[in-house]
Tab-separated table of C-alpha atoms and ligand atoms in Angstrom:
chain	number	residue	atom	x	y	z
A	1	MET	CA	55.466	-20.782	83.296
A	2	SER	CA	56.037	-17.853	80.959
A	3	TYR	CA	54.490	-17.927	77.484
A	4	VAL	CA	57.954	-18.135	75.858
A	5	ASP	CA	58.960	-21.133	78.011
A	6	GLU	CA	55.657	-22.873	77.320
A	7	VAL	CA	56.122	-22.527	73.572
A	8	LEU	CA	59.778	-23.593	73.724
A	9	GLU	CA	58.788	-26.793	75.539
A	10	ARG	CA	56.061	-27.460	73.049
A	11	VAL	CA	58.306	-26.906	70.004
A	12	ILE	CA	60.884	-29.360	71.371
A	13	ALA	CA	58.217	-31.972	72.164
A	14	LYS	CA	56.486	-31.587	68.795
A	15	ASN	CA	59.643	-31.642	66.689
A	16	PRO	CA	61.851	-34.370	68.163
A	17	ALA	CA	65.339	-35.047	66.753
A	18	GLU	CA	65.635	-31.591	65.192
A	19	PRO	CA	68.371	-30.005	67.370
A	20	GLU	CA	69.240	-27.207	64.943
A	21	PHE	CA	65.580	-26.170	64.754
A	22	HIS	CA	65.332	-26.191	68.567
A	23	GLN	CA	68.518	-24.080	68.746
A	24	ALA	CA	67.193	-21.478	66.316
A	25	VAL	CA	63.790	-21.235	68.026
A	26	LYS	CA	65.452	-20.956	71.455
A	27	GLU	CA	67.757	-18.198	70.291
A	28	VAL	CA	64.932	-16.199	68.724
A	29	LEU	CA	62.289	-16.662	71.437
A	30	ASN	CA	64.708	-16.039	74.314
A	31	SER	CA	65.764	-12.748	72.820
A	32	LEU	CA	62.132	-11.788	72.131
A	33	ARG	CA	61.244	-12.034	75.834
A	34	PRO	CA	61.119	-8.252	76.393
A	35	ILE	CA	58.613	-7.665	73.575
A	36	ILE	CA	56.591	-10.822	74.318
A	37	GLU	CA	56.370	-10.029	78.026
A	38	ALA	CA	55.215	-6.501	77.229
A	39	ASN	CA	52.325	-7.902	75.117
A	40	GLU	CA	51.874	-11.340	76.675
A	41	GLU	CA	48.087	-11.411	76.920
A	42	LYS	CA	47.575	-10.334	73.316
A	43	TYR	CA	50.137	-12.711	71.829
A	44	ARG	CA	48.958	-15.645	73.939
A	45	LYS	CA	45.344	-15.124	72.862
A	46	GLU	CA	46.467	-14.968	69.229
A	47	ALA	CA	48.696	-18.081	69.768
A	48	LEU	CA	51.218	-16.017	67.880
A	49	LEU	CA	54.320	-17.922	68.984
A	50	GLU	CA	52.710	-21.305	68.283
A	51	ARG	CA	51.800	-20.058	64.805
A	52	ILE	CA	55.158	-18.495	63.997
A	53	THR	CA	57.077	-21.656	64.997
A	54	GLU	CA	54.890	-23.950	62.855
A	55	PRO	CA	55.623	-23.855	59.099
A	56	ASP	CA	52.706	-23.022	56.804
A	57	ARG	CA	53.556	-26.299	55.038
A	58	GLN	CA	56.494	-28.558	54.285
A	59	PHE	CA	57.218	-30.830	51.328
A	60	LYS	CA	59.496	-33.887	51.363
A	61	PHE	CA	60.004	-35.816	48.142
A	62	ARG	CA	61.997	-38.488	46.328
A	63	VAL	CA	64.631	-37.276	43.842
A	64	PRO	CA	65.759	-40.153	41.587
A	65	TRP	CA	68.481	-39.563	38.996
A	66	VAL	CA	70.954	-41.612	36.930
A	67	ASP	CA	74.713	-41.298	37.507
A	68	ASP	CA	77.449	-41.526	34.851
A	69	LYS	CA	77.736	-45.294	35.331
A	70	GLY	CA	74.053	-45.802	34.575
A	71	GLN	CA	73.220	-46.451	38.242
A	72	VAL	CA	70.005	-44.950	39.631
A	73	GLN	CA	70.611	-42.785	42.711
A	74	VAL	CA	67.927	-41.578	45.112
A	75	ASN	CA	68.097	-38.399	47.201
A	76	THR	CA	65.505	-36.665	49.355
A	77	GLY	CA	64.255	-33.175	48.476
A	78	TYR	CA	62.691	-30.641	50.856
A	79	ARG	CA	60.903	-27.309	50.670
A	80	VAL	CA	59.596	-25.702	53.841
A	81	GLN	CA	57.243	-22.746	53.294
A	82	PHE	CA	57.444	-21.187	56.711
A	83	ASN	CA	55.662	-17.851	56.757
A	84	ASN	CA	54.311	-15.621	53.977
A	85	SER	CA	52.649	-12.880	55.988
A	86	ILE	CA	54.800	-10.091	54.543
A	87	GLY	CA	55.458	-11.484	51.043
A	88	PRO	CA	56.063	-14.615	48.935
A	89	TYR	CA	58.216	-17.300	50.568
A	90	LYS	CA	61.869	-16.628	49.850
A	91	GLY	CA	64.961	-18.578	50.850
A	92	GLY	CA	67.716	-20.698	49.357
A	93	LEU	CA	68.144	-24.338	48.393
A	94	ARG	CA	70.939	-26.155	50.240
A	95	LEU	CA	72.594	-29.142	48.558
A	96	HIS	CA	74.774	-30.918	51.119
A	97	PRO	CA	74.872	-34.479	52.530
A	98	SER	CA	74.046	-33.125	56.014
A	99	VAL	CA	70.648	-31.759	54.903
A	100	ASN	CA	67.597	-33.071	56.767
A	101	LEU	CA	64.198	-31.647	57.689
A	102	GLY	CA	65.422	-30.110	60.968
A	103	ILE	CA	68.188	-28.178	59.223
A	104	ILE	CA	65.812	-26.872	56.557
A	105	LYS	CA	63.344	-25.842	59.278
A	106	PHE	CA	65.999	-23.973	61.270
A	107	LEU	CA	67.041	-22.125	58.134
A	108	GLY	CA	63.442	-21.380	57.109
A	109	PHE	CA	62.582	-20.089	60.576
A	110	GLU	CA	65.617	-17.768	60.648
A	111	GLN	CA	64.720	-16.598	57.162
A	112	ILE	CA	61.371	-15.143	58.336
A	113	PHE	CA	63.127	-12.584	60.549
A	114	LYS	CA	66.034	-11.973	58.187
A	115	ASN	CA	63.714	-11.216	55.296
A	116	SER	CA	61.612	-8.924	57.455
A	117	LEU	CA	64.753	-7.051	58.542
A	118	THR	CA	65.632	-6.190	54.941
A	119	GLY	CA	62.531	-3.970	54.829
A	120	LEU	CA	61.481	-5.714	51.583
A	121	PRO	CA	58.219	-7.651	51.042
A	122	ILE	CA	59.480	-11.236	51.328
A	123	GLY	CA	58.349	-14.120	53.535
A	124	GLY	CA	60.438	-16.992	54.886
A	125	GLY	CA	61.154	-20.396	53.331
A	126	LYS	CA	64.019	-22.786	52.702
A	127	GLY	CA	64.689	-26.019	50.851
A	128	GLY	CA	67.337	-28.369	49.596
A	129	SER	CA	68.461	-31.960	49.422
A	130	ASP	CA	71.031	-34.361	50.836
A	131	PHE	CA	72.597	-34.510	47.341
A	132	ASP	CA	76.309	-33.624	47.283
A	133	PRO	CA	77.369	-31.802	44.095
A	134	LYS	CA	81.030	-32.232	45.055
A	135	GLY	CA	82.859	-34.664	42.768
A	136	LYS	CA	79.879	-35.018	40.401
A	137	SER	CA	80.110	-34.339	36.668
A	138	ASP	CA	78.120	-31.479	35.149
A	139	ARG	CA	75.798	-34.063	33.585
A	140	GLU	CA	75.145	-35.698	36.937
A	141	VAL	CA	74.439	-32.325	38.558
A	142	MET	CA	72.033	-31.526	35.707
A	143	ALA	CA	70.270	-34.886	36.085
A	144	PHE	CA	69.810	-34.264	39.802
A	145	CYS	CA	68.642	-30.646	39.352
A	146	GLN	CA	66.107	-31.628	36.681
A	147	SER	CA	64.643	-34.386	38.824
A	148	PHE	CA	64.560	-32.098	41.884
A	149	MET	CA	62.764	-29.348	39.950
A	150	THR	CA	60.306	-31.811	38.358
A	151	GLU	CA	58.726	-32.102	41.800
A	152	LEU	CA	59.567	-28.674	43.255
A	153	CYS	CA	57.940	-26.822	40.323
A	154	LYS	CA	54.511	-27.818	41.685
A	155	TYR	CA	54.961	-25.651	44.740
A	156	ILE	CA	56.830	-22.514	43.605
A	157	GLY	CA	56.174	-19.448	41.443
A	158	ALA	CA	57.172	-15.796	41.101
A	159	ASP	CA	54.322	-14.697	43.407
A	160	THR	CA	54.217	-17.708	45.727
A	161	ASP	CA	57.689	-19.016	46.557
A	162	VAL	CA	61.005	-17.957	45.030
A	163	PRO	CA	63.997	-20.189	45.945
A	164	ALA	CA	67.644	-19.147	45.531
A	165	GLY	CA	71.171	-20.512	46.063
A	166	ASP	CA	72.778	-21.639	49.310
A	167	ILE	CA	75.541	-24.106	50.193
A	168	GLY	CA	76.137	-26.300	47.131
A	169	THR	CA	73.683	-24.373	44.945
A	170	GLY	CA	75.467	-21.844	42.775
A	171	ALA	CA	74.913	-20.409	39.295
A	172	ARG	CA	75.303	-23.809	37.593
A	173	GLU	CA	72.608	-25.491	39.698
A	174	ILE	CA	70.217	-22.508	39.486
A	175	GLY	CA	70.623	-22.538	35.684
A	176	TYR	CA	69.690	-26.232	35.381
A	177	MET	CA	66.757	-25.803	37.756
A	178	PHE	CA	65.448	-22.710	35.936
A	179	GLY	CA	65.655	-24.570	32.601
A	180	GLN	CA	63.608	-27.455	33.961
A	181	PHE	CA	60.996	-25.165	35.556
A	182	LYS	CA	60.519	-23.396	32.232
A	183	LYS	CA	60.311	-26.694	30.342
A	184	ILE	CA	57.596	-28.108	32.603
A	185	ARG	CA	55.552	-25.033	33.433
A	186	GLY	CA	56.026	-23.255	30.116
A	187	THR	CA	56.297	-19.825	31.710
A	188	TYR	CA	59.256	-17.482	31.805
A	189	GLU	CA	59.072	-15.955	35.251
A	190	GLY	CA	61.348	-14.875	38.082
A	191	VAL	CA	60.800	-18.111	39.970
A	192	LEU	CA	64.403	-18.438	41.127
A	193	THR	CA	66.987	-15.837	42.032
A	194	GLY	CA	70.748	-16.061	41.618
A	195	LYS	CA	70.138	-16.582	37.890
A	196	GLY	CA	72.802	-15.960	35.224
A	197	LEU	CA	72.964	-12.449	33.780
A	198	SER	CA	71.890	-13.634	30.326
A	199	TYR	CA	68.519	-14.887	31.618
A	200	GLY	CA	67.199	-12.512	34.260
A	201	GLY	CA	69.888	-12.493	36.936
A	202	SER	CA	70.874	-9.340	38.770
A	203	LEU	CA	74.278	-7.744	38.672
A	204	ALA	CA	75.892	-7.828	42.132
A	205	ARG	CA	73.805	-10.818	43.334
A	206	THR	CA	76.924	-13.029	43.347
A	207	GLU	CA	78.786	-10.533	45.506
A	208	ALA	CA	75.814	-9.451	47.621
A	209	THR	CA	76.044	-11.603	50.756
A	210	GLY	CA	79.771	-11.076	51.257
A	211	TYR	CA	79.662	-7.381	50.349
A	212	GLY	CA	76.581	-6.824	52.524
A	213	LEU	CA	78.307	-8.505	55.452
A	214	LEU	CA	81.128	-5.985	55.211
A	215	TYR	CA	78.804	-2.998	54.780
A	216	LEU	CA	77.005	-3.934	57.984
A	217	THR	CA	80.231	-4.742	59.843
A	218	ALA	CA	81.782	-1.426	58.838
A	219	GLU	CA	78.678	0.455	60.043
A	220	MET	CA	78.610	-1.442	63.352
A	221	LEU	CA	82.287	-0.630	63.894
A	222	LYS	CA	81.802	3.028	62.962
A	223	CYS	CA	78.897	3.422	65.384
A	224	ASN	CA	81.102	1.971	68.129
A	225	GLY	CA	84.063	4.245	67.447
A	226	HIS	CA	86.201	1.947	65.270
A	227	ASP	CA	87.358	2.098	61.656
A	228	ILE	CA	87.532	-1.089	59.596
A	229	LYS	CA	90.537	0.274	57.725
A	230	GLY	CA	93.767	-1.373	58.846
A	231	LYS	CA	92.048	-4.160	60.790
A	232	THR	CA	93.073	-7.829	60.581
A	233	VAL	CA	90.235	-10.181	59.670
A	234	CYS	CA	89.836	-13.962	60.008
A	235	ILE	CA	87.299	-15.530	57.656
A	236	SER	CA	86.133	-19.151	57.582
A	237	GLY	CA	84.779	-20.855	54.477
A	238	SER	CA	85.899	-20.306	50.913
A	239	GLY	CA	82.585	-20.409	49.095
A	240	ASN	CA	80.401	-17.649	47.730
A	241	VAL	CA	80.006	-15.690	50.970
A	242	ALA	CA	83.645	-16.033	52.085
A	243	ILE	CA	85.133	-15.041	48.720
A	244	TYR	CA	83.165	-11.811	48.356
A	245	ALA	CA	83.526	-10.963	52.038
A	246	THR	CA	87.298	-11.234	51.529
A	247	GLN	CA	87.148	-9.032	48.451
A	248	LYS	CA	85.070	-6.269	50.077
A	249	ALA	CA	87.099	-6.356	53.315
A	250	GLN	CA	90.212	-5.736	51.250
A	251	GLN	CA	88.518	-2.932	49.296
A	252	LEU	CA	87.673	-1.294	52.620
A	253	GLY	CA	91.328	-1.424	53.688
A	254	ALA	CA	91.304	-4.464	55.994
A	255	LYS	CA	93.641	-7.447	55.746
A	256	VAL	CA	92.107	-10.938	55.545
A	257	VAL	CA	94.528	-13.617	56.721
A	258	THR	CA	92.517	-16.870	56.755
A	259	VAL	CA	89.997	-18.901	54.759
A	260	SER	CA	88.908	-22.541	55.190
A	261	ASP	CA	86.981	-25.402	53.627
A	262	SER	CA	85.580	-28.611	55.025
A	263	THR	CA	88.978	-30.322	55.071
A	264	GLY	CA	91.389	-27.614	56.205
A	265	TRP	CA	92.327	-23.953	56.408
A	266	VAL	CA	94.881	-21.475	55.155
A	267	TYR	CA	96.802	-18.790	57.036
A	268	ASP	CA	98.285	-16.234	54.677
A	269	ALA	CA	100.258	-13.610	56.588
A	270	GLU	CA	100.479	-11.358	53.529
A	271	GLY	CA	96.726	-11.340	53.082
A	272	ILE	CA	94.542	-13.704	51.025
A	273	ASP	CA	95.021	-13.383	47.265
A	274	VAL	CA	91.363	-13.222	46.283
A	275	ASN	CA	91.970	-13.786	42.558
A	276	LEU	CA	93.879	-16.973	43.303
A	277	LEU	CA	91.143	-18.061	45.730
A	278	LYS	CA	88.494	-17.505	43.048
A	279	GLU	CA	90.534	-19.479	40.517
A	280	VAL	CA	90.886	-22.427	42.941
A	281	LYS	CA	87.304	-22.440	44.223
A	282	GLU	CA	85.107	-20.986	41.470
A	283	VAL	CA	86.934	-22.211	38.371
A	284	LYS	CA	88.763	-25.405	39.363
A	285	ARG	CA	86.372	-26.342	42.228
A	286	ALA	CA	89.517	-27.635	43.993
A	287	ARG	CA	90.710	-27.916	47.621
A	288	LEU	CA	92.594	-25.174	49.490
A	289	THR	CA	95.786	-27.223	49.259
A	290	GLU	CA	95.981	-25.871	45.703
A	291	TYR	CA	95.812	-22.306	47.007
A	292	ALA	CA	98.650	-22.992	49.458
A	293	ALA	CA	100.717	-24.745	46.768
A	294	ALA	CA	100.518	-21.667	44.527
A	295	ARG	CA	101.217	-19.050	47.219
A	296	PRO	CA	104.545	-19.043	49.106
A	297	SER	CA	103.228	-16.867	51.985
A	298	ALA	CA	100.374	-19.313	52.756
A	299	GLU	CA	100.433	-22.127	55.324
A	300	TYR	CA	97.921	-24.971	54.936
A	301	HIS	CA	96.576	-26.782	58.039
A	302	GLU	CA	94.348	-29.849	58.128
A	303	GLY	CA	91.108	-29.715	60.167
A	304	ARG	CA	89.738	-26.672	62.018
A	305	GLY	CA	91.737	-23.787	63.457
A	306	VAL	CA	90.851	-20.464	61.851
A	307	TRP	CA	89.748	-18.902	65.159
A	308	SER	CA	93.130	-19.523	66.808
A	309	ILE	CA	94.711	-16.777	64.676
A	310	LYS	CA	94.976	-13.314	66.218
A	311	CYS	CA	92.537	-10.901	64.590
A	312	ASP	CA	90.432	-7.783	65.207
A	313	ILE	CA	87.383	-9.056	63.333
A	314	ALA	CA	86.090	-12.612	62.855
A	315	LEU	CA	83.677	-13.422	60.042
A	316	PRO	CA	82.400	-17.021	60.115
A	317	CYS	CA	81.200	-17.708	56.544
A	318	ALA	CA	81.094	-21.530	56.219
A	319	THR	CA	78.250	-23.308	57.989
A	320	GLN	CA	76.187	-23.687	61.181
A	321	ASN	CA	77.879	-24.300	64.569
A	322	GLU	CA	81.447	-23.751	63.375
A	323	LEU	CA	82.449	-21.200	66.050
A	324	LEU	CA	82.361	-22.944	69.428
A	325	LEU	CA	82.861	-21.756	72.999
A	326	ASP	CA	86.615	-22.518	72.940
A	327	ASP	CA	86.946	-20.578	69.701
A	328	ALA	CA	85.139	-17.620	71.290
A	329	LYS	CA	87.559	-17.775	74.231
A	330	ALA	CA	90.546	-17.777	71.866
A	331	LEU	CA	89.142	-14.790	69.974
A	332	VAL	CA	88.617	-12.815	73.193
A	333	THR	CA	92.114	-13.691	74.461
A	334	ASN	CA	93.541	-12.477	71.166
A	335	GLY	CA	91.768	-9.104	71.428
A	336	CYS	CA	89.038	-9.584	68.791
A	337	ILE	CA	86.612	-6.623	68.829
A	338	ALA	CA	83.856	-7.811	66.478
A	339	VAL	CA	82.242	-10.972	65.151
A	340	ALA	CA	79.749	-10.797	62.295
A	341	GLU	CA	78.086	-13.929	60.947
A	342	GLY	CA	78.269	-14.422	57.179
A	343	ALA	CA	76.914	-17.962	57.504
A	344	ASN	CA	73.600	-18.924	59.098
A	345	MET	CA	73.947	-19.695	62.836
A	346	PRO	CA	77.713	-20.390	62.682
A	347	THR	CA	78.172	-19.424	66.343
A	348	THR	CA	76.793	-21.717	69.051
A	349	LEU	CA	74.542	-20.201	71.730
A	350	GLU	CA	77.284	-20.541	74.401
A	351	ALA	CA	79.897	-18.952	72.150
A	352	THR	CA	77.552	-16.056	71.346
A	353	GLU	CA	76.852	-15.446	75.040
A	354	TYR	CA	80.557	-15.555	75.861
A	355	LEU	CA	81.413	-13.041	73.139
A	356	GLN	CA	78.632	-10.694	74.231
A	357	GLN	CA	79.608	-10.959	77.915
A	358	ASN	CA	83.149	-10.025	76.918
A	359	LYS	CA	81.949	-6.932	75.045
A	360	VAL	CA	82.767	-8.235	71.589
A	361	LEU	CA	80.444	-6.534	69.077
A	362	PHE	CA	78.310	-9.363	67.695
A	363	ALA	CA	76.186	-9.126	64.537
A	364	PRO	CA	73.931	-12.178	64.044
A	365	GLY	CA	73.611	-13.814	60.632
A	366	LYS	CA	70.008	-12.883	60.113
A	367	ALA	CA	71.114	-9.257	59.942
A	368	ALA	CA	74.723	-9.549	58.780
A	369	ASN	CA	74.141	-11.918	55.860
A	370	ALA	CA	70.793	-10.463	54.765
A	371	GLY	CA	72.444	-8.758	51.778
A	372	GLY	CA	72.031	-11.937	49.721
A	373	VAL	CA	68.317	-12.228	50.118
A	374	ALA	CA	67.865	-8.457	49.874
A	375	THR	CA	69.567	-8.472	46.476
A	376	SER	CA	67.478	-11.491	45.499
A	377	ALA	CA	64.435	-9.349	46.224
A	378	LEU	CA	65.962	-6.649	44.004
A	379	GLU	CA	66.359	-9.335	41.313
A	380	MET	CA	62.622	-10.124	41.702
A	381	SER	CA	61.782	-6.440	41.229
A	382	GLN	CA	63.905	-6.235	38.084
A	383	ASN	CA	62.259	-9.408	36.710
A	384	SER	CA	58.765	-8.009	37.365
A	385	GLU	CA	59.674	-4.745	35.660
A	386	ARG	CA	61.546	-6.554	32.828
A	387	LEU	CA	64.502	-4.271	33.552
A	388	SER	CA	68.173	-4.685	34.529
A	389	TRP	CA	69.825	-2.231	36.862
A	390	SER	CA	73.555	-1.446	36.707
A	391	PHE	CA	76.044	-2.984	39.147
A	392	GLU	CA	76.491	0.392	40.848
A	393	GLU	CA	72.741	0.867	41.240
A	394	VAL	CA	72.261	-2.539	42.872
A	395	ASP	CA	75.389	-2.196	45.013
A	396	SER	CA	74.326	1.212	46.271
A	397	LYS	CA	70.815	-0.079	47.151
A	398	LEU	CA	72.493	-2.998	48.948
A	399	GLN	CA	74.714	-0.646	50.915
A	400	ASN	CA	71.695	1.429	51.993
A	401	ILE	CA	69.774	-1.679	52.995
A	402	MET	CA	72.639	-2.986	55.164
A	403	VAL	CA	73.183	0.358	56.883
A	404	ASN	CA	69.419	0.591	57.538
A	405	ILE	CA	69.324	-2.943	58.913
A	406	PHE	CA	72.061	-2.070	61.392
A	407	HIS	CA	70.255	1.073	62.565
A	408	ASN	CA	66.909	-0.756	62.824
A	409	LEU	CA	68.331	-3.428	65.057
A	410	ASP	CA	70.366	-0.955	67.069
A	411	ASP	CA	67.182	1.119	67.661
A	412	ALA	CA	65.089	-1.942	68.525
A	413	ALA	CA	67.697	-3.080	71.069
A	414	LYS	CA	67.700	0.392	72.658
A	415	ARG	CA	63.863	0.585	72.753
A	416	TYR	CA	63.732	-2.591	74.824
A	417	GLY	CA	66.605	-1.689	77.166
A	418	LYS	CA	69.103	-4.014	75.454
A	419	GLU	CA	71.552	-1.465	74.061
A	420	GLY	CA	74.418	-3.124	72.186
A	421	ASP	CA	72.667	-6.529	72.124
A	422	TYR	CA	72.345	-6.862	68.376
A	423	VAL	CA	70.994	-10.411	68.596
A	424	ALA	CA	67.981	-9.178	70.546
A	425	GLY	CA	67.729	-6.098	68.325
A	426	ALA	CA	67.665	-8.152	65.110
A	427	ASN	CA	65.081	-10.598	66.397
A	428	ILE	CA	62.843	-7.876	67.817
A	429	ALA	CA	63.016	-5.675	64.707
A	430	GLY	CA	62.358	-8.651	62.416
A	431	PHE	CA	59.550	-10.000	64.602
A	432	GLU	CA	57.630	-6.729	65.071
A	433	LYS	CA	56.687	-6.396	61.407
A	434	VAL	CA	55.793	-10.072	60.918
A	435	ALA	CA	53.697	-10.156	64.122
A	436	GLU	CA	51.775	-7.067	63.088
A	437	ALA	CA	51.064	-8.528	59.629
A	438	MET	CA	49.998	-11.893	61.072
A	439	ILE	CA	47.572	-10.295	63.486
A	440	ALA	CA	46.157	-7.977	60.808
A	441	GLN	CA	45.523	-10.950	58.497
A	442	GLY	CA	43.494	-12.901	61.064
A	443	VAL	CA	43.665	-16.548	62.018
A	444	VAL	CA	44.953	-18.203	58.834
B	501	NDP	P1	79.236	-22.403	49.454
B	501	NDP	O1	78.771	-23.783	49.166
B	501	NDP	O2	79.593	-21.506	48.320
B	501	NDP	O3	80.495	-22.442	50.460
B	501	NDP	C1	80.420	-23.055	51.704
B	501	NDP	C2	81.807	-23.040	52.319
B	501	NDP	O4	81.715	-23.563	53.620
B	501	NDP	C3	82.788	-23.918	51.574
B	501	NDP	O5	84.073	-23.398	51.739
B	501	NDP	C4	82.644	-25.249	52.310
B	501	NDP	O6	83.773	-26.071	52.177
B	501	NDP	C5	82.472	-24.784	53.722
B	501	NDP	N1	81.675	-25.770	54.468
B	501	NDP	C6	80.451	-26.247	54.162
B	501	NDP	N2	80.044	-27.162	55.055
B	501	NDP	C7	81.050	-27.256	55.948
B	501	NDP	C8	81.243	-28.022	57.121
B	501	NDP	N3	80.314	-28.883	57.547
B	501	NDP	N4	82.406	-27.842	57.792
B	501	NDP	C9	83.353	-26.953	57.366
B	501	NDP	N5	83.220	-26.217	56.265
B	501	NDP	C10	82.089	-26.355	55.571
B	501	NDP	O7	78.102	-21.741	50.366
B	501	NDP	P2	77.822	-20.201	50.670
B	501	NDP	O8	79.096	-19.454	50.728
B	501	NDP	O9	76.749	-19.770	49.760
B	501	NDP	O10	77.157	-20.300	52.113
B	501	NDP	C11	77.928	-20.258	53.322
B	501	NDP	C12	77.010	-19.934	54.482
B	501	NDP	O11	76.373	-18.666	54.251
B	501	NDP	C13	75.854	-20.914	54.722
B	501	NDP	O12	75.570	-20.965	56.108
B	501	NDP	C14	74.698	-20.255	54.007
B	501	NDP	O13	73.440	-20.674	54.522
B	501	NDP	C15	74.976	-18.794	54.342
B	501	NDP	N6	74.351	-17.832	53.449
B	501	NDP	C16	74.594	-17.831	52.112
B	501	NDP	C17	74.006	-16.885	51.314
B	501	NDP	C18	74.319	-16.769	49.864
B	501	NDP	O14	73.872	-15.796	49.241
B	501	NDP	N7	75.094	-17.664	49.273
B	501	NDP	C19	73.047	-15.898	51.854
B	501	NDP	C20	72.937	-15.928	53.301
B	501	NDP	C21	73.536	-16.892	54.037
B	501	NDP	P3	83.784	-27.244	51.083
B	501	NDP	O15	83.940	-26.564	49.762
B	501	NDP	O16	84.915	-28.110	51.461
B	501	NDP	O17	82.449	-27.941	51.223
């Protein structure tokens, strides 16, 4: 049995009931076959794949808090510190009822390669809780965040582990968590990113993931003889990534015709009104029905359906496994030329294979959505230097990083005879640097 197959079997046996983690490891290791096979003896002796698929450590803890009725609620908190061979652990905190250890591990594992791809010195980690901020008062969210940080603050620090936002964790939650960290530890340090501008946040961090997604997509299109200008785009989600992806796509001359949330989706033939979307989602924290009610050109549909709309470019920006094989078939039938993942692992393995077989340009999340974490690393640099860079300065660094990421993965794919396979390219390029650092640092 090949080394990759051996390790895959072992990961599945050792981590039962964690299907998302198995899926992420399978996707990465399968696409690393060319580089692993070329160095099999060395990597096997180093047990490199066993080491890279086992987190450095993982924390699971009780998060008790009191709701507005005086009732005590109990959630579970997680932080998985996966790999710090190229820098401090870095990765977001997801607050969503679906969160469990397997989901945090899949995200932390992906984060190792994503962070490496940015070219910045950051390792991989991820955390979160099954707490749902939706429908909670600000006081309840604060009570949860304070309790969560009371435990988490034992494990994080500006030079050890720097969490950030993710699904359900936006500026409000980061603010409450930062306040509690400072209260308990008594230090003012860049321990979280995605902070407010008045207390150490970076300009352009809010926009970074969505903007970065479009910078990389535009470069991928350009290198394949297409121009993003004039293209029709379908986007899923209507959170942080989706909103700023919509905004940048429009700035680049494309037309975005869909967005979605967990209850339904909107088709707006005249193009999404991004200011209205921001008002509904960022200010009112309301459902998309409110968007449709305020916009005569918009149709609201219950359930899923974004990928049934004819488009040139599809940008899944909601959550994992939201673009399935049937969706991929519909996109191909409708003439879609590119899919770039704003979310983490939104496309199933079968859907990805189908898109690639049908010559759809496919940019995986660990490259396409790396703009968020890259700008978080820029926020860390500004915090260390006690400086704040202008929006334009951060945005232009972000643009360079995304263009470089695309060329790195394109080159890596070509070096291993996988031209145009950007999934393989991203995994190989991300892996090379981490593997080299792990080997150089010995058996630790
Ligand atoms: P938000 O919480 O701001 O938005 C998430 C969006 O996805 C919402 O519209 C939400 O709808 C929808 N959604 C969430 N869960 C589901 C579900 N199970 N089914 C259908 N829709 C769902 O999160 P972000 O925009 O920050 O994150 C989106 C994705 O991007 C995630 O995969 C995240 O890991 C990834 N990502 C985010 C980065 C960032 O900087 N924020 C960086 C890199 C990756 P509703 O409001 O109804 O819940």
